[in-house]
Coordinates of C-alpha atoms in Angstrom, one line a residue:
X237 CA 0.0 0.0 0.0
X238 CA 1.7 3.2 -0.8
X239 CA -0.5 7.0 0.0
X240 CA 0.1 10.1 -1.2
X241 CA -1.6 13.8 -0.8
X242 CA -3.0 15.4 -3.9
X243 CA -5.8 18.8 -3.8
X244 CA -8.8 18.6 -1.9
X245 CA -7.6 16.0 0.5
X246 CA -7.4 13.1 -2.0
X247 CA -4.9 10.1 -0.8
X248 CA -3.4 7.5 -3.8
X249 CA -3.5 4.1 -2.7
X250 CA -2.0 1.4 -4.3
X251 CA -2.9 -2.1 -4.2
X252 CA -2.6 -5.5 -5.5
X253 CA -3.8 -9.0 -4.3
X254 CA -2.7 -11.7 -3.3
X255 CA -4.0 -13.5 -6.1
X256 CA -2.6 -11.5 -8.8
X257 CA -5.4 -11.6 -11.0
X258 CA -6.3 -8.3 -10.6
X259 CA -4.5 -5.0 -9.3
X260 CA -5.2 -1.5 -9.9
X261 CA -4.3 1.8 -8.4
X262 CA -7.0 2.8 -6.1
X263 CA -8.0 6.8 -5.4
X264 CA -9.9 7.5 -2.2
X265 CA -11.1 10.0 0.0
X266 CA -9.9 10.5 4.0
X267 CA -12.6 8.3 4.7
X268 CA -11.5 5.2 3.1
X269 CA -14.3 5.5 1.0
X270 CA -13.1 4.5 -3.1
X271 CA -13.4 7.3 -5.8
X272 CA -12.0 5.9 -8.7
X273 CA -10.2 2.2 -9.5
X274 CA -7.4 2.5 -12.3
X275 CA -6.1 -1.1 -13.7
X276 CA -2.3 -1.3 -13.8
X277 CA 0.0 -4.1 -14.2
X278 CA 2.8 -5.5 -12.2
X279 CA 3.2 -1.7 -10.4
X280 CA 6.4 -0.4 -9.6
X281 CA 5.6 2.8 -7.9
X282 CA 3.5 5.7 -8.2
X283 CA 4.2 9.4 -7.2
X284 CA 1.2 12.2 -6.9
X285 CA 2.6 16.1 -8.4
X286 CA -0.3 18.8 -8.0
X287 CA -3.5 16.9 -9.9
X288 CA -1.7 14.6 -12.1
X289 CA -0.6 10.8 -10.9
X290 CA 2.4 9.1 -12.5
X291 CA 3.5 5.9 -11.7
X292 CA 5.6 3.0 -13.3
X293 CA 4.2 -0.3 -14.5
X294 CA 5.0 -3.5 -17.0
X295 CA 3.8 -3.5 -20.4
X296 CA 5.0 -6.6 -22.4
X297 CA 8.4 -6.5 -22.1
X298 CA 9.4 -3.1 -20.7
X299 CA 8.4 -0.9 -17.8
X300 CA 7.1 2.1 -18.5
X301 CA 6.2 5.7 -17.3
X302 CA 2.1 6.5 -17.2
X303 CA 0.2 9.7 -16.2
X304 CA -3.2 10.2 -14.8
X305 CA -4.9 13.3 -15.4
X306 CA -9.0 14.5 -15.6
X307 CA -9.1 10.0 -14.8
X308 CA -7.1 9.7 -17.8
X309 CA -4.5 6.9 -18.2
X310 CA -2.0 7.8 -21.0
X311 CA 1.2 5.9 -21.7
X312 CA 4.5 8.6 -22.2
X313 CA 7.6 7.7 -24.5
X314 CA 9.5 6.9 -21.4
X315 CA 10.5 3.0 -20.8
X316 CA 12.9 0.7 -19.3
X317 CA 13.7 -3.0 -20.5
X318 CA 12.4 -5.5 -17.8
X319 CA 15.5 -7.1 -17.9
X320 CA 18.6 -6.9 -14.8
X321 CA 15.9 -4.4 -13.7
X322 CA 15.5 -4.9 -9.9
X323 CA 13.7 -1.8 -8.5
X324 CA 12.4 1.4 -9.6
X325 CA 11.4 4.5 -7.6
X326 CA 9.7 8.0 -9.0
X327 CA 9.8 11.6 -8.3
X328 CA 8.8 14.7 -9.7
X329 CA 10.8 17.8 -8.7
X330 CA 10.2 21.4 -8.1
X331 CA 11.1 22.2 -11.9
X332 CA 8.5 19.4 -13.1
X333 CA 11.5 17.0 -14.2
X334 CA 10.5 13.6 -13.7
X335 CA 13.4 11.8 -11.8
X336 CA 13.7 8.3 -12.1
X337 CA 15.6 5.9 -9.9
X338 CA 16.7 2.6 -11.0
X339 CA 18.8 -0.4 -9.7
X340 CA 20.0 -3.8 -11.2
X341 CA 21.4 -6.6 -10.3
X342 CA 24.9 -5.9 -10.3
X343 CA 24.2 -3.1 -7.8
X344 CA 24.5 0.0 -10.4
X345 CA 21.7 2.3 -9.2
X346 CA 21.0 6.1 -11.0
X347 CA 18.9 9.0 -11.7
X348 CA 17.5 9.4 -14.7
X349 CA 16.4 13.2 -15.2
X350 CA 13.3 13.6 -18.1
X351 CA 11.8 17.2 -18.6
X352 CA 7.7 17.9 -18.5
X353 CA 7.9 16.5 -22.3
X354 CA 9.5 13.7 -21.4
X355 CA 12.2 14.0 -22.6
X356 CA 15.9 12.1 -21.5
X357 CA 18.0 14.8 -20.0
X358 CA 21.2 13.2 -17.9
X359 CA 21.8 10.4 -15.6
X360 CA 23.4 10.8 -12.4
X361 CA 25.4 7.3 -10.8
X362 CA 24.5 7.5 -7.0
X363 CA 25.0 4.8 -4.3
X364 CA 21.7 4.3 -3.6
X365 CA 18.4 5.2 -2.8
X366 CA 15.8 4.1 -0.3
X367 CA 13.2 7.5 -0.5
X368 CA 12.5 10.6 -1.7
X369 CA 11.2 13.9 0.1
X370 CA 10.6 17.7 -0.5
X371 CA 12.0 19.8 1.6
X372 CA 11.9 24.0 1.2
X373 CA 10.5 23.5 -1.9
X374 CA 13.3 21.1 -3.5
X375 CA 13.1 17.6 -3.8
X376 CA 15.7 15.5 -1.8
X377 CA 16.8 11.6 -2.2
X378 CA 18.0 9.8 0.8
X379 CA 20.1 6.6 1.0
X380 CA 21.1 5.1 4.3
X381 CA 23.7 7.8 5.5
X382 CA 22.9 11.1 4.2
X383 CA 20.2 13.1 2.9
X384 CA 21.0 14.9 -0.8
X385 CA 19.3 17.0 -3.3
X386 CA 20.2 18.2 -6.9
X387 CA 20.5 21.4 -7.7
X388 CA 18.8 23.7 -10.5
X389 CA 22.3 22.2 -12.6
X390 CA 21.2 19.0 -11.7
X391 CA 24.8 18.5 -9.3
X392 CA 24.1 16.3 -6.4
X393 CA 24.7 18.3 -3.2
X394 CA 24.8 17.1 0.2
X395 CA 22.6 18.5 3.1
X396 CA 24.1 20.4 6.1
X397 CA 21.0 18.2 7.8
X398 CA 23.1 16.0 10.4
X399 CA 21.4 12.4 9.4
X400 CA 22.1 10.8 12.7
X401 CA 18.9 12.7 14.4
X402 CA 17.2 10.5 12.5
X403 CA 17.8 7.2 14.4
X404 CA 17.4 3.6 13.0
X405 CA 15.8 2.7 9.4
X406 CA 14.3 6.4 9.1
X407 CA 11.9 6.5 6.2
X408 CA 10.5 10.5 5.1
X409 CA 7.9 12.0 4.3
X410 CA 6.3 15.1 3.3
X411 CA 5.7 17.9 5.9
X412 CA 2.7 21.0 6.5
X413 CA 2.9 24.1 7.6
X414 CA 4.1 22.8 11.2
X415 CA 7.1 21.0 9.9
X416 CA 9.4 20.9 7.2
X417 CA 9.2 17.1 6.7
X418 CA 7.9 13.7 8.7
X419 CA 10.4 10.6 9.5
X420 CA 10.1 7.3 11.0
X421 CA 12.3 5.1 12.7
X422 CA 11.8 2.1 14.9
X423 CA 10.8 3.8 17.8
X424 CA 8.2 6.1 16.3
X425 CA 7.0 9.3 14.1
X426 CA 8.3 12.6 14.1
X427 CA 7.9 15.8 12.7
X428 CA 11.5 18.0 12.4
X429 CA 11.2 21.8 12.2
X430 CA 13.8 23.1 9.7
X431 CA 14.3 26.6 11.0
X432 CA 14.9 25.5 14.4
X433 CA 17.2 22.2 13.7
X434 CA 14.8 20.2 16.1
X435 CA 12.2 17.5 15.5
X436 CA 8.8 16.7 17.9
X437 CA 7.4 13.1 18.7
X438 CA 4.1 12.4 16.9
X439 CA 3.6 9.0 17.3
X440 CA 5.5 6.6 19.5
X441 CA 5.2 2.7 18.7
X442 CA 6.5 1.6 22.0
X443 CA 3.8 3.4 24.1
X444 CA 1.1 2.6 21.3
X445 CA 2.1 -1.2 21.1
X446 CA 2.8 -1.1 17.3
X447 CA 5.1 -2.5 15.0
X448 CA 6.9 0.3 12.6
X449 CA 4.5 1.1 9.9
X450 CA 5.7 1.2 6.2
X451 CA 7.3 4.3 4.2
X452 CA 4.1 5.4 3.8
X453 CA 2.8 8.2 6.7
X454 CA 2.3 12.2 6.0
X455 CA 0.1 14.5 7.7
X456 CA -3.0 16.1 5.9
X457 CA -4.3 19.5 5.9
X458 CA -6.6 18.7 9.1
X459 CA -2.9 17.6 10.3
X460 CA -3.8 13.9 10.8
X461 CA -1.4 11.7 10.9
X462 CA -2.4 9.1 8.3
X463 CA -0.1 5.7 8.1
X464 CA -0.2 2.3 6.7
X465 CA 1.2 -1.5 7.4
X466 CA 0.5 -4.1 4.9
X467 CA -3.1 -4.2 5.7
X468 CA -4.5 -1.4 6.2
X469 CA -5.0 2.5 6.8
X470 CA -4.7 3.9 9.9
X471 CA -5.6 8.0 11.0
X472 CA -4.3 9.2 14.1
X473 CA -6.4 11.8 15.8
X474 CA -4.0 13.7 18.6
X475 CA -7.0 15.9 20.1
X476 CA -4.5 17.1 23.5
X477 CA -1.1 15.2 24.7
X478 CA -2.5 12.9 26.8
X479 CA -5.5 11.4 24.6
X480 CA -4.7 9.8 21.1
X481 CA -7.1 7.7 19.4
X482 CA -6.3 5.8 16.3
X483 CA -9.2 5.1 13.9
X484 CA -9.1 2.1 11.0
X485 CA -10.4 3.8 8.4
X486 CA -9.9 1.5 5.8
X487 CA -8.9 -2.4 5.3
X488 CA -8.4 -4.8 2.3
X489 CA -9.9 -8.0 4.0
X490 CA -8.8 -10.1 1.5
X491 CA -5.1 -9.7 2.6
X492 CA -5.7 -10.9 6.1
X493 CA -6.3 -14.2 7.6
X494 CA -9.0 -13.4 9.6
X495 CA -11.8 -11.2 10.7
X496 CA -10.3 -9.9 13.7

């Protein structure tokens, strides 16, 4: 399950089961309830930019690049051969340049940079990647010791951000007018305040008896913490410090094992 924001409080969720003989990116509103179903095959991820939806799927024998705009699906000119391919992630900047990340087997990973026409600008050779975030209005990639972003020359800079205040496993995500940008770790969920160099715990799994939740959290514009596992999607409701309540809000019962 991966969720996104987009206008008017809309969240992306992706989705595919168990059976594969069906899967389909799935648009709903905050309450769970489904707007719109979109058939995609074999999905490799999806990223939400203003009102339009692109994500990466397989077509025959290549992976390609696919928009969704007014609930139209419509293939672009970019694609990848399916081959060596191991794992793809997808950004859109601040400049509207798609930005691509791709990995094979023999552990060569890159950026691929495509302007609004999509069209093949440069590749940048990185280490690796495991998310991406905006931050003051720039997109930033992080891998498992630093936090980066490319400039308006498409150099890859370094952040000044000291990475270690983000703990163990962080994963990011977008921020609000509170904070600059979310992360999790393995103790919890926290929100880090850019002009003050210091971060506040949202969410903590110990005291809440979770497990960590996937890469998948942000806060909306009512600034509820929305998160999901591999089941479902969860809103947190923080109404003073000492009362949280979290609310199911939507589940996918034919990925569990039970009715519990």
């Amino acid at each position: 399950i991966s969720v996104n924001t987009i206008e008017n409080n809309i969240e992306l969720i992706t989705k595919e089961l168990s059976d594969n003989s069906y899967s389909a990116l799935i648009e709903t509103n905050s309450e769970g309830d489904i707007i719109r179903e979109y058939p995609v095959n074999n999905l490799q991820d999806c990223f939400v930019s203003d009102t339009k939806i692109y994500y990466i799927a397989r077509k025959d024998e290549l992976y390609k690049l696919y928009t969704i705009s007014d609930s139209i699906q419509t293939e672009t000119k970019i694609s990848y051969p399916t081959e060596n391919k191991i794992y793809y992630r997808l950004a859109v900047d601040e400049n509207n340049r798609i930005v691509i990340y791709t990995s094979n087997e023999q552990g060569d990973s890159k950026l691929d940079f495509y302007d609004s026409d999509y069209s093949f600008i440069q590749s940048k050779s990185i280490e690796s990647l495991s998310s991406f975030l905006f931050h003051d209005n720039r997109l930033y990639y992080t891998d498992n010791l630093n936090l980066y972003y490319t400039d308006n020359e498409l150099n890859i800079c370094k952040s000044d951000i000291d990475f270690n205040i983000f703990g163990s496993n962080p994963t990011f995500s977008q921020g609000n007018d509170e904070y600059s940008f979310l992360f999790s770790n393995d103790e919890g969920v926290f929100g880090y305040k850019s002009d003050i160099g210091k971060y506040d715990k949202l969410l903590d799994f110990y005291k809440e008896g979770t497990d960590k939740l996937s890469r998948t959290f942000f806060l909306n514009n009512k600034s509820e913490l929305i998160m999901c596992n591999s089941y479902s999607l969860f809103k947190a409701v923080f109404q003073n410090a000492s009362e949280k309540e979290i609310i199911n809000i939507a589940v996918f019962p034919d990925e569990l094992y039970s009715n519990d």
